[in-house]
Short mmCIF file of C-alpha atoms in Angstrom, two decimals:
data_model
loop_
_atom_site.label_atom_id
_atom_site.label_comp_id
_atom_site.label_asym_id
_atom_site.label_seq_id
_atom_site.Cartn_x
_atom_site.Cartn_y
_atom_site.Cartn_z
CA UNK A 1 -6.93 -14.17 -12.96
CA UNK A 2 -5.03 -11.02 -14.53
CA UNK A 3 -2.73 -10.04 -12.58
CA UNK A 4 -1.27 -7.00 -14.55
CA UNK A 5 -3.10 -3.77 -14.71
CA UNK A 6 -4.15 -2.37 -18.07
CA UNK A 7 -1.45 0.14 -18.91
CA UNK A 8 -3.59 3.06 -19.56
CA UNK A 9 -5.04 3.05 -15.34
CA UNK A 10 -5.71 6.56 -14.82
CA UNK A 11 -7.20 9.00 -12.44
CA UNK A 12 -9.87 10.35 -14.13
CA UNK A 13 -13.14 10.77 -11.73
CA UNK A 14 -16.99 12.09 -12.50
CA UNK A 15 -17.86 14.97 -10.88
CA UNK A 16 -19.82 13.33 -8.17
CA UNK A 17 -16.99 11.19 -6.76
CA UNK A 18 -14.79 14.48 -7.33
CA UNK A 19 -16.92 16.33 -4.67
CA UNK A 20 -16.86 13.43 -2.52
CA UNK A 21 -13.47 13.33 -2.43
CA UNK A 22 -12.93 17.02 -1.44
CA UNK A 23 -15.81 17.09 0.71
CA UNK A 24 -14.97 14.41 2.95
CA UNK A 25 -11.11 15.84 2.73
CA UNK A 26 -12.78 19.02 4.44
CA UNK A 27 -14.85 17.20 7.03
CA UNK A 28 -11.76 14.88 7.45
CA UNK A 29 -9.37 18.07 8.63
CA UNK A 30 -12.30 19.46 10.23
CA UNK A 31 -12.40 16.25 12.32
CA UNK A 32 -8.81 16.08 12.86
CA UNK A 33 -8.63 19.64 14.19
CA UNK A 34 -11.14 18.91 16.92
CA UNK A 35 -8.82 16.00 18.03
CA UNK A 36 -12.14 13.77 17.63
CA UNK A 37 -10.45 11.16 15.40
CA UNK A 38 -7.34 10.91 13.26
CA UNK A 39 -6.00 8.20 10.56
CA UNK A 40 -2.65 7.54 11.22
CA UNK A 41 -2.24 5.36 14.45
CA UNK A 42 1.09 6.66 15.23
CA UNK A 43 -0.53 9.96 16.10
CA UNK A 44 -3.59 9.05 17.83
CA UNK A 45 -1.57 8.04 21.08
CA UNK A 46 -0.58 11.55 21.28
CA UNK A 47 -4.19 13.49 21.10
CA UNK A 48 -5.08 12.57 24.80
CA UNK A 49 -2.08 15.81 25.75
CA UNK A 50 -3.26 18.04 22.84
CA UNK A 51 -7.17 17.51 24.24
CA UNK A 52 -6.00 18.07 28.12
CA UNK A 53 -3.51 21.15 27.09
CA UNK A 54 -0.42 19.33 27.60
CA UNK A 55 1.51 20.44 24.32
CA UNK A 56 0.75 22.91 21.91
CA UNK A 57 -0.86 22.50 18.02
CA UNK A 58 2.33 23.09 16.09
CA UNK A 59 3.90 20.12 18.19
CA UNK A 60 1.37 17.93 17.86
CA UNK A 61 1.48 19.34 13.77
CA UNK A 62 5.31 18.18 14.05
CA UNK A 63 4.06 14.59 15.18
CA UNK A 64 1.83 14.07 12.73
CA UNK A 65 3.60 15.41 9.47
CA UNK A 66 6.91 13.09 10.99
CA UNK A 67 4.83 9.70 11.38
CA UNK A 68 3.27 10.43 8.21
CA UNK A 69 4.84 12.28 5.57
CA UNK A 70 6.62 9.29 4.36
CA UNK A 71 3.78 7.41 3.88
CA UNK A 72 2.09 10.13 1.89
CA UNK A 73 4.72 11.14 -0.86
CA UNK A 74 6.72 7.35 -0.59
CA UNK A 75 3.58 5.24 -0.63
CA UNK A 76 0.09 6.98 -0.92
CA UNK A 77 0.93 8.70 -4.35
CA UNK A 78 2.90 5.86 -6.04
CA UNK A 79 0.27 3.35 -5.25
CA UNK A 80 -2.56 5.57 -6.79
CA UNK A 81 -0.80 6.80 -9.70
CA UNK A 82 0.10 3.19 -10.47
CA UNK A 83 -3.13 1.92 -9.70
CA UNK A 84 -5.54 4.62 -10.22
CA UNK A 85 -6.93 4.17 -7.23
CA UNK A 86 -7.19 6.37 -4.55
CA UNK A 87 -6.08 5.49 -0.88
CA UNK A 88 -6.00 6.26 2.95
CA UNK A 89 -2.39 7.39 3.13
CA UNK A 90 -2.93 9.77 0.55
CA UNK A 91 -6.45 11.31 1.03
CA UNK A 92 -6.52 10.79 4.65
CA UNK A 93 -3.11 11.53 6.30
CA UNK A 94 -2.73 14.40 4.88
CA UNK A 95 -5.69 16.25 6.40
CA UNK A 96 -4.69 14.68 9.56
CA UNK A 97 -2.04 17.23 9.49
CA UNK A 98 -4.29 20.38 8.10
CA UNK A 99 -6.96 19.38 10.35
CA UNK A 100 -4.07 19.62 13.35
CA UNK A 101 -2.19 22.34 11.91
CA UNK A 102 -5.19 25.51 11.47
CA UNK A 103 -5.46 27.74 13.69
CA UNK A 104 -8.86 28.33 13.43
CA UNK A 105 -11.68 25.50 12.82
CA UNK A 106 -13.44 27.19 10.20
CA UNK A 107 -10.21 27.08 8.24
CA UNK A 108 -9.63 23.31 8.55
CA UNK A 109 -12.23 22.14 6.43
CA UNK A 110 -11.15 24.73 4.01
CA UNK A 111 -7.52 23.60 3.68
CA UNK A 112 -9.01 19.67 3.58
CA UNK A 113 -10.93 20.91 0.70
CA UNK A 114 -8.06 22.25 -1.30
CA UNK A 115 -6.30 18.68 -0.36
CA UNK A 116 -8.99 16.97 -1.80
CA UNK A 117 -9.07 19.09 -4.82
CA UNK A 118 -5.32 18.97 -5.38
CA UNK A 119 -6.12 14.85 -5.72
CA UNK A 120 -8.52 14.96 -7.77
CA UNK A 121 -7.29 17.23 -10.33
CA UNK A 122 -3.57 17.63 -9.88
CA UNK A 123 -3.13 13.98 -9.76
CA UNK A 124 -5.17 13.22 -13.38
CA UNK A 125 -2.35 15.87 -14.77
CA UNK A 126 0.81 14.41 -13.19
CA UNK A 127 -0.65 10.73 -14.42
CA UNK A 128 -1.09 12.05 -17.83
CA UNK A 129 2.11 13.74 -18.10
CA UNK A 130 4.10 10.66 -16.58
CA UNK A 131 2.33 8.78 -19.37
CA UNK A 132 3.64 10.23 -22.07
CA UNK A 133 7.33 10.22 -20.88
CA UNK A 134 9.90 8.24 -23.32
CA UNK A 135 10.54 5.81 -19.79
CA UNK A 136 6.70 5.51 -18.50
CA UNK A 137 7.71 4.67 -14.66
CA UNK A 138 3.78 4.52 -14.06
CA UNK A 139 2.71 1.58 -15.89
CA UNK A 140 5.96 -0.18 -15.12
CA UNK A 141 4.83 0.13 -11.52
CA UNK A 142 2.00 -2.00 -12.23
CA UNK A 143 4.28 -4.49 -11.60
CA UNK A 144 4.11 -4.38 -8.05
CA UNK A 145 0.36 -6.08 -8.22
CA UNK A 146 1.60 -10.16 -8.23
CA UNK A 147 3.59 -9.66 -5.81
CA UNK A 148 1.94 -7.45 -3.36
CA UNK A 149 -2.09 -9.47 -4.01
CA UNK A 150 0.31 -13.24 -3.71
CA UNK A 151 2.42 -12.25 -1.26
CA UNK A 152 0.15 -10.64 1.15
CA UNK A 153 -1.38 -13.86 1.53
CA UNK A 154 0.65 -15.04 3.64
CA UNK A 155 0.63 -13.02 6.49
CA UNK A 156 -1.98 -15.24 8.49
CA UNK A 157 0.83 -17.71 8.58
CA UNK A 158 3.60 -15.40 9.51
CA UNK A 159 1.27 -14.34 13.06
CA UNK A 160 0.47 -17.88 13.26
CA UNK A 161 4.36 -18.61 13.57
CA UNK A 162 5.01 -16.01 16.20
CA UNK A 163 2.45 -16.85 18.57
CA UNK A 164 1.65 -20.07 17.93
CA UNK A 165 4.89 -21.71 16.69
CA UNK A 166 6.26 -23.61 13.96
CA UNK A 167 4.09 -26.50 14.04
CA UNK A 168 0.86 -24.39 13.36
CA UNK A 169 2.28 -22.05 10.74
CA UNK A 170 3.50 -25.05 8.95
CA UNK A 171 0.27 -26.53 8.83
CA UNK A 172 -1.72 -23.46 7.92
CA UNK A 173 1.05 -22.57 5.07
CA UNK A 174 -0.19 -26.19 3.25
CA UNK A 175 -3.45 -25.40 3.82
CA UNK A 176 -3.38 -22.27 2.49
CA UNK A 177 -1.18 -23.29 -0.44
CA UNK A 178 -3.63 -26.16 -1.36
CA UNK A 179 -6.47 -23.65 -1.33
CA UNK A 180 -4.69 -21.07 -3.20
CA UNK A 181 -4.10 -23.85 -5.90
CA UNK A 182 -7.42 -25.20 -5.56
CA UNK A 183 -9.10 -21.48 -6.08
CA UNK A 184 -6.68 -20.95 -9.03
CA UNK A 185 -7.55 -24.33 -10.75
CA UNK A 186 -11.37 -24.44 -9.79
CA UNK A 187 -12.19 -20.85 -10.13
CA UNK A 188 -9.84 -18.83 -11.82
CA UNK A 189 -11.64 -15.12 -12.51
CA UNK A 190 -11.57 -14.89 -8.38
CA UNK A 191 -8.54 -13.70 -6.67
CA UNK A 192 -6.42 -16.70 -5.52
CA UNK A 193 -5.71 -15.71 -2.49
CA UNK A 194 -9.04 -15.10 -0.96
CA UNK A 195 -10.09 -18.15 0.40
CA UNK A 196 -6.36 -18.69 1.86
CA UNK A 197 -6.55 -15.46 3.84
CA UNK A 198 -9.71 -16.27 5.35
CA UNK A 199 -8.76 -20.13 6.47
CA UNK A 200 -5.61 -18.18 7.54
CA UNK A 201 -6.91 -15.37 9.79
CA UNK A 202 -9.95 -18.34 10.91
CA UNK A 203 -7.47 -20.60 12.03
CA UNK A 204 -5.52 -17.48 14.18
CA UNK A 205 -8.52 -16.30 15.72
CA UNK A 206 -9.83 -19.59 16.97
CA UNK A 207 -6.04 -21.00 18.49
CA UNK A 208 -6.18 -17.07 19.96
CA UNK A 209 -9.74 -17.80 21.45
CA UNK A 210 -9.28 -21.51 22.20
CA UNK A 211 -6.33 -19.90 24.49
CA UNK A 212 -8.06 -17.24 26.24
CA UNK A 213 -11.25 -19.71 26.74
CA UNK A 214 -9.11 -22.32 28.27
CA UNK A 215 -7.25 -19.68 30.42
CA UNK A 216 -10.79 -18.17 32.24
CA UNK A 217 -12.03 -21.83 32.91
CA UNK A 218 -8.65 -22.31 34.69
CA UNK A 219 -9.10 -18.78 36.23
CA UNK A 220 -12.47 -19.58 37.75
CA UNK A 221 -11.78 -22.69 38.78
CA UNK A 222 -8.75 -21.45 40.75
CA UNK A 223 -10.54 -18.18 42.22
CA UNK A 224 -13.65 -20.53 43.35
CA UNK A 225 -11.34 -22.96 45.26
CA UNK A 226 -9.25 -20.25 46.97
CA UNK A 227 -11.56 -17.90 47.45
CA UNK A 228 -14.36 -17.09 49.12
CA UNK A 229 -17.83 -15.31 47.32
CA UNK A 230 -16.60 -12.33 50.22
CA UNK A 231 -13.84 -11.35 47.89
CA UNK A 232 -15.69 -10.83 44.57
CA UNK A 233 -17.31 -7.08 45.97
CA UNK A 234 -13.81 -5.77 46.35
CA UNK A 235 -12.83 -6.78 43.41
CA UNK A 236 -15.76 -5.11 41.36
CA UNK A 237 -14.80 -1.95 44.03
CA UNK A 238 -11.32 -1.96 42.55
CA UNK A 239 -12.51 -1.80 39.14
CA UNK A 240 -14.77 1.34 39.94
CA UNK A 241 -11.58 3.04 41.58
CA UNK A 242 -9.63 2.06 38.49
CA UNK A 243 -7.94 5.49 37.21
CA UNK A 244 -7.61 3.53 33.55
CA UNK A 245 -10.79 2.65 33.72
CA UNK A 246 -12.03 6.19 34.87
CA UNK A 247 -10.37 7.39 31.77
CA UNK A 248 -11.07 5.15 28.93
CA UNK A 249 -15.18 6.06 30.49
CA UNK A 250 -14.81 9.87 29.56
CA UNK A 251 -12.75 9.20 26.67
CA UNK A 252 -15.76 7.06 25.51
CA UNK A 253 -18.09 9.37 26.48
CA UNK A 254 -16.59 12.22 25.02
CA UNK A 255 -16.76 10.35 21.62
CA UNK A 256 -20.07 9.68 22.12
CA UNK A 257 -21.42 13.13 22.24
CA UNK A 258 -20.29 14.02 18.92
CA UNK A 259 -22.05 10.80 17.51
CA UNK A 260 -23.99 12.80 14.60
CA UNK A 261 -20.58 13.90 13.66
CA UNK A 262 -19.14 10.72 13.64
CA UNK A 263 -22.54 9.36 11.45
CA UNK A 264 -21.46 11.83 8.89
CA UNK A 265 -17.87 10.50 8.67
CA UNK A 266 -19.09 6.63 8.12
CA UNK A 267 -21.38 7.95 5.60
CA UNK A 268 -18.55 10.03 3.57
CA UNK A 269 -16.16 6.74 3.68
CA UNK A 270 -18.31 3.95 2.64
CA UNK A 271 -19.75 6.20 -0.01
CA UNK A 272 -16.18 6.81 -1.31
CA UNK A 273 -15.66 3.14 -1.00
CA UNK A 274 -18.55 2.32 -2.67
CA UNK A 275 -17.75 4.82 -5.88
CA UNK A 276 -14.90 2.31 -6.41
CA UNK A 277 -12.53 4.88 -6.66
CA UNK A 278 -10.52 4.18 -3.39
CA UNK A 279 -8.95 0.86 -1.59
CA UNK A 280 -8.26 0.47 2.00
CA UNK A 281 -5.00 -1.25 1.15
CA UNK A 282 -2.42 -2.16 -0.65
CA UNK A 283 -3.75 -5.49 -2.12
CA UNK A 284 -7.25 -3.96 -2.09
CA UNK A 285 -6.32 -0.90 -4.55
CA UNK A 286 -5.28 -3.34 -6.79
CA UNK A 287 -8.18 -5.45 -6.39
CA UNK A 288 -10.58 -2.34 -7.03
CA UNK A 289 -8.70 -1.40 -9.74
CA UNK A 290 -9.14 -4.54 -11.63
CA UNK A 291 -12.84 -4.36 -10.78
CA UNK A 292 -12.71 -7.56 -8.30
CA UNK A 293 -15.16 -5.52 -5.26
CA UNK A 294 -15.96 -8.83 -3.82
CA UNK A 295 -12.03 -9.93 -3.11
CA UNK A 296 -11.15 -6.51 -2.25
CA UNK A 297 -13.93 -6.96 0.47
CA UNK A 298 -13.02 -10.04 1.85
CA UNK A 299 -9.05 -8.54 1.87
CA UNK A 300 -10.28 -5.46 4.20
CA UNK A 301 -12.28 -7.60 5.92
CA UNK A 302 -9.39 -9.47 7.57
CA UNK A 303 -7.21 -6.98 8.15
CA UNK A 304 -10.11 -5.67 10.54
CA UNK A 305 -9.01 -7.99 12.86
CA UNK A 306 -5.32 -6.84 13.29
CA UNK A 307 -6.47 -3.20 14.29
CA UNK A 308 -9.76 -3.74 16.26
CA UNK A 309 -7.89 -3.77 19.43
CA UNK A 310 -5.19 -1.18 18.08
CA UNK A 311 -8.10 1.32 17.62
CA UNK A 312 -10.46 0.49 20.47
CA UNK A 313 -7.63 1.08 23.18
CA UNK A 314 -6.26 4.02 21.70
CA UNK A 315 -9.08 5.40 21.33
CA UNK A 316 -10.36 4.79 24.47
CA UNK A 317 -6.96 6.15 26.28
CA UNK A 318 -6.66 8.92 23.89
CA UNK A 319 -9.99 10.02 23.32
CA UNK A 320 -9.58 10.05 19.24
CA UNK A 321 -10.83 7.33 17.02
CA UNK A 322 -9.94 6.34 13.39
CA UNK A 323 -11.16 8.85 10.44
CA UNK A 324 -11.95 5.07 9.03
CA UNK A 325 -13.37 3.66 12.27
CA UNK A 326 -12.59 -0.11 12.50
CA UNK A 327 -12.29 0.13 8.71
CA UNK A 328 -15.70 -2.02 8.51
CA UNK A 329 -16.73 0.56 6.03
CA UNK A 330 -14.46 -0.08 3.54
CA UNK A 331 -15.71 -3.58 2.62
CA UNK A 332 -19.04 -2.92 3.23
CA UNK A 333 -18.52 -0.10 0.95
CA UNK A 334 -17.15 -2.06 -2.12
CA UNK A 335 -20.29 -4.56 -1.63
CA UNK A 336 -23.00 -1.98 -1.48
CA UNK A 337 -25.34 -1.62 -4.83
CA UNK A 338 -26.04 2.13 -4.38
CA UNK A 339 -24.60 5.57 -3.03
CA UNK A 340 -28.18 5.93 -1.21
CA UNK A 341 -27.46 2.79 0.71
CA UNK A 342 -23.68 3.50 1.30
CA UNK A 343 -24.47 6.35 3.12
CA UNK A 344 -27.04 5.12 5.34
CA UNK A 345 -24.90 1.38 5.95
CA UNK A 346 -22.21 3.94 6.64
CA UNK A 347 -23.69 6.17 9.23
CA UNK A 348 -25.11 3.30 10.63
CA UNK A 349 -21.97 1.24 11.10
CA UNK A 350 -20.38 4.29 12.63
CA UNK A 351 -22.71 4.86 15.24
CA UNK A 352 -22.80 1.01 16.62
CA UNK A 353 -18.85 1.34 16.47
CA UNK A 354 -18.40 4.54 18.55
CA UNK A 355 -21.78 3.42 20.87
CA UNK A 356 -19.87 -0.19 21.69
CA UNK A 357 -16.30 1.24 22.02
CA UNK A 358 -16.59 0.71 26.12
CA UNK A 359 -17.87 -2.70 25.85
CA UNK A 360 -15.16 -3.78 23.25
CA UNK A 361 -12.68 -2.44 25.17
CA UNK A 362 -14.05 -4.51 28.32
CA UNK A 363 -14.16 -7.30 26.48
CA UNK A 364 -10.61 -7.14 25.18
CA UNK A 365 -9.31 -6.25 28.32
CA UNK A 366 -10.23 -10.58 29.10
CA UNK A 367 -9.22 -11.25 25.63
CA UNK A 368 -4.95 -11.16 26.00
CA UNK A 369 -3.91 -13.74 23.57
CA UNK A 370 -6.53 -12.25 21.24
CA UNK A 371 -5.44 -8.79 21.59
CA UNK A 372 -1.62 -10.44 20.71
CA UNK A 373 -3.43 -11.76 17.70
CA UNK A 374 -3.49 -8.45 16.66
CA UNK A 375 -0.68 -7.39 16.97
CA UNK A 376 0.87 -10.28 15.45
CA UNK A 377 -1.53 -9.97 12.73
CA UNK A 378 -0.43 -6.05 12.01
CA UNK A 379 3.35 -7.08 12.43
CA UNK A 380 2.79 -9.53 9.99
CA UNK A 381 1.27 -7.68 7.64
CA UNK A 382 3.56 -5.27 7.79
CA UNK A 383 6.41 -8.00 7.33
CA UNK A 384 4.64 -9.28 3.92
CA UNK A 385 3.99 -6.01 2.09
CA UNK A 386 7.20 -4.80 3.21
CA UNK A 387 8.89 -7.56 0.76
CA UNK A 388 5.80 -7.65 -1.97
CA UNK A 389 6.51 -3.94 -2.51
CA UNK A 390 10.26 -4.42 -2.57
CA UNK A 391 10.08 -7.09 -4.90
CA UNK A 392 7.38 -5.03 -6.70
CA UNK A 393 9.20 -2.15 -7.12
CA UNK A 394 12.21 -4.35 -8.80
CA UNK A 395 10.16 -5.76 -11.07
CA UNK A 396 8.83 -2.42 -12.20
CA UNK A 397 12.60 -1.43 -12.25
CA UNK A 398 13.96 -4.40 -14.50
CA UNK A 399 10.13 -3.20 -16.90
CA UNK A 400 11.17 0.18 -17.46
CA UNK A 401 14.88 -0.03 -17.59
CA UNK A 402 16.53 -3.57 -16.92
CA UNK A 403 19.79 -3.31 -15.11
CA UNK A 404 20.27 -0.07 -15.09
CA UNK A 405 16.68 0.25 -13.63
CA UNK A 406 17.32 -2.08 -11.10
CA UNK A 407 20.52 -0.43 -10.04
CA UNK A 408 19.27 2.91 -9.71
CA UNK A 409 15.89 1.71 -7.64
CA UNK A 410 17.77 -1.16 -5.44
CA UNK A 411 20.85 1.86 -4.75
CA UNK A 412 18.58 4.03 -3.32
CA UNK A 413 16.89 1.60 -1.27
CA UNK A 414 19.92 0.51 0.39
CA UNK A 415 21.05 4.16 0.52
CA UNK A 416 17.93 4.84 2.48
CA UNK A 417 18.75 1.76 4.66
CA UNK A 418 22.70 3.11 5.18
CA UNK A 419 20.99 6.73 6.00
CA UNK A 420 19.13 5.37 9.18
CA UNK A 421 15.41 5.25 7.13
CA UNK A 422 14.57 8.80 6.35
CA UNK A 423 12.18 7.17 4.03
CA UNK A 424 9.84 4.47 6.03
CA UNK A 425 10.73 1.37 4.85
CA UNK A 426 7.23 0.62 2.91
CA UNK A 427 7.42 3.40 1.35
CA UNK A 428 11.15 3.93 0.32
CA UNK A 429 10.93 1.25 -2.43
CA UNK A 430 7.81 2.64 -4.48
CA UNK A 431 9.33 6.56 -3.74
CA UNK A 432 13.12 4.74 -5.25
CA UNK A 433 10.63 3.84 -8.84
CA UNK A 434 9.45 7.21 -9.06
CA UNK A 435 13.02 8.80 -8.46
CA UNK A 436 14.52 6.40 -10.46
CA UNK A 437 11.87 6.32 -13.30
CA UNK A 438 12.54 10.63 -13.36
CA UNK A 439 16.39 9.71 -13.83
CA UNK A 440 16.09 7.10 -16.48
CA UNK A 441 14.23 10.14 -18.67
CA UNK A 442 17.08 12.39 -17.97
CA UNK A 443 19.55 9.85 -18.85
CA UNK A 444 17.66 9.47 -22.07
CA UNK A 445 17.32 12.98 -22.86
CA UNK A 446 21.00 13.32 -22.47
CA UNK A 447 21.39 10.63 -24.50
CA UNK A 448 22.71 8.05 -22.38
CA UNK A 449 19.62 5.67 -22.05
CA UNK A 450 17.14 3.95 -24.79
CA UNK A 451 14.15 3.13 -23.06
CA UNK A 452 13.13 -0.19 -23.31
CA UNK A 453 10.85 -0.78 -25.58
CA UNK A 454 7.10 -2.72 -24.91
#
């Protein structure tokens, strides 16, 4: 399997996925500005006081641009200028905050348009120019691929070991190192790590459900020796009474009248997905970018599982879903043959999504060890990309200028660190390459740096 990018991975789209980009960046902000649905999940908790009057636009503005700016300008842009591949954090966060921001609604989709625009055109011009610098930062960045596509891997076994224990990550870390091997030796044009992930994330999901199975047997077998049948009508009254429950109803319900809406959205993202011109991920823009759809589907398609529950509660308590729904689209998107069918799969998806959201959240709500899955799962995640990218981003520093590279990039990590994070942590090493990439060509236009050469 390659695992470095070609060094000339650019940015340069047809004119069809360039007015799908800019289209769905105006229905995106449009979207957003009706509080209907937003991308980053930091945010969405907040929505339910924006919809109910609580707190005003610009605060809510001031929420979203916090939670998300790093992610935007630290990780978004690197990771599509490196990969030339578009992604979430940088087409969809940022008309999060447009979308919340205008005034007016007419002038949301207008200002998620020019977002969209910017992308596809400004970002062509800053790739080309960054190309033809003496100390080409971009292509060194391509570095960050082995390590964030093997490392990722992993992160099955990470959640195993926090809810399971020791004993269970140990085994699934063999297993998935024998498979990796295995995949590498047996089939080596697939990505390595895609059968590991998905005896991983199997292996999670049935100790999770094995748990919560064994747990309602023991329930019912409790409740029918201590109880009478007398008791089970007040129960069911309770639930009715339930002010939660009250609320995640018109939450759902609310989402449910702007279904066409919603249709449109699922169509806009799987097509995207299925021009090939935008990952869901980390791992997956790499993936795409090296034309392996397939992998890059089966990568999205676990990580479903760590934010199904994240999305479905928050969006039933909040009454805003994900721009990207349960992200179902995105793999479904990379698999599709045709455009045509992308946006019918997509509407489609969408509508059985927001249409089940009440009965997903019931069914998590007698699901607890699979809704800690999730978390563990999103924790982990987080965990393992947190040290591919860091590693990454060393590598690309040692590729474009060796000690000095490394240096520069791992001092202003740590200075971030020191400084209390103003930069998220993801996103502080890939924003340290392109600030330290910048430097190294002012060092050598002083005079003071030869760029390394190859």
């Amino acid at each position: 399997m390659r695992t470095v990018l070609a060094a000339d991975a650019s940015l340069h789209f047809s004119l069809a996925q360039q007015l799908t980009v800019i289209v769905l960046c105006a229905l995106t902000a449009l979207i957003s500005h009706m509080a209907l649905a937003v991308f980053n999940d930091g945010v969405r908790p907040f929505m339910l006081d924006f919809i109910q009057g609580r707190t005003t636009r610009s605060a809510t503005t001031a929420v979203s641009f916090g939670l998300s700016a790093g992610f935007i300008f630290g990780l978004g842009a690197p990771m599509a200028l490196s990969s030339g591949v578009l992604n979430p954090w940088l087409v969809f966060l940022p008309t999060d905050i447009l979308g919340i921001l205008s005034p007016k609604r007419w002038l949301a989709p207008l200002l998620g348009g020019a977002w969209g625009a910017l992308v596809v055109f400004g970002l062509n011009g800053a790739n080309d120019v960054a190309h033809k610098l003496p100390v080409d930062f971009l292509t060194a960045m391509q570095q960050m691929s082995t390590p964030i596509l093997f490392l990722f891997t992993l992160f099955p076994v990470l959640a195993i070991a926090k809810q399971f224990g020791r004993a269970w990550a140990g085994g699934t870390a063999v297993l998935e190192l024998a498979l990796t091997v295995m995949t590498m030796k047996l089939w080596p044009n697939v990505f390595a790590g895609a059968l590991a992930m998905a005896a991983g994330v199997l292996t999670l999901i049935g100790l999770a459900a094995y748990r919560d199975i064994a747990r309602q047997r023991a329930e019912r077998a409790a409740a029918a020796a201590e109880r009478g049948a007398a008791a089970e009508p007040a129960k069911g009254q309770e639930a009715d009474d339930d002010p939660i429950a009250s609320l995640f109803s018109a939450n759902a319900t609310r989402l449910r009248r702007h279904l066409p809406l919603f249709m449109v959205l699922g169509a806009g993202v799987c097509l995207l997905a299925q021009m090939h011109v935008f990952g869901g991920g980390e791992a997956t823009s790499f993936l795409i970018a090296k034309g392996q759809y397939s992998e890059a589907a089966q990568v999205d398609f676990y990580r479903v599982f760590g934010f199904i529950p994240l999305i479905a509660t928050t969006a039933l308590a909040s009454g805003a879903y994900g721009i990207a729904g349960f992200t179902f689209v995105y793999p479904i998107g990379y698999l599709l043959p045709n455009p045509f069918l992308a946006v019918v799969v997509g509407a489609a998806v969408f509508a059985l999504e927001v249409l089940a959201l009440s009965a997903i959240g019931r069914v998590l709500g007698k699901l607890p060890t699979v809704r800690d899955s999730s978390e563990h799962l999103r924790a982990a995640i987080t965990d393992t990309l947190q040290l591919a990218i860091l590693f990454g981003s060393l590598m690309a520093a040692n590729a474009m200028g060796a000690g000095l590279g490394i240096l520069i990039v791992g001092g202003l990590y740590l200075l971030n660190e020191a400084m209390g994070r103003p930069v998220v942590r993801m996103a502080a090493a890939p924003a340290a390459v392109i600030v330290g990439g910048i430097l190294l060509n002012v060092l050598h236009w002083l005079h003071l740096f030869t760029p390394i050469k190859g």
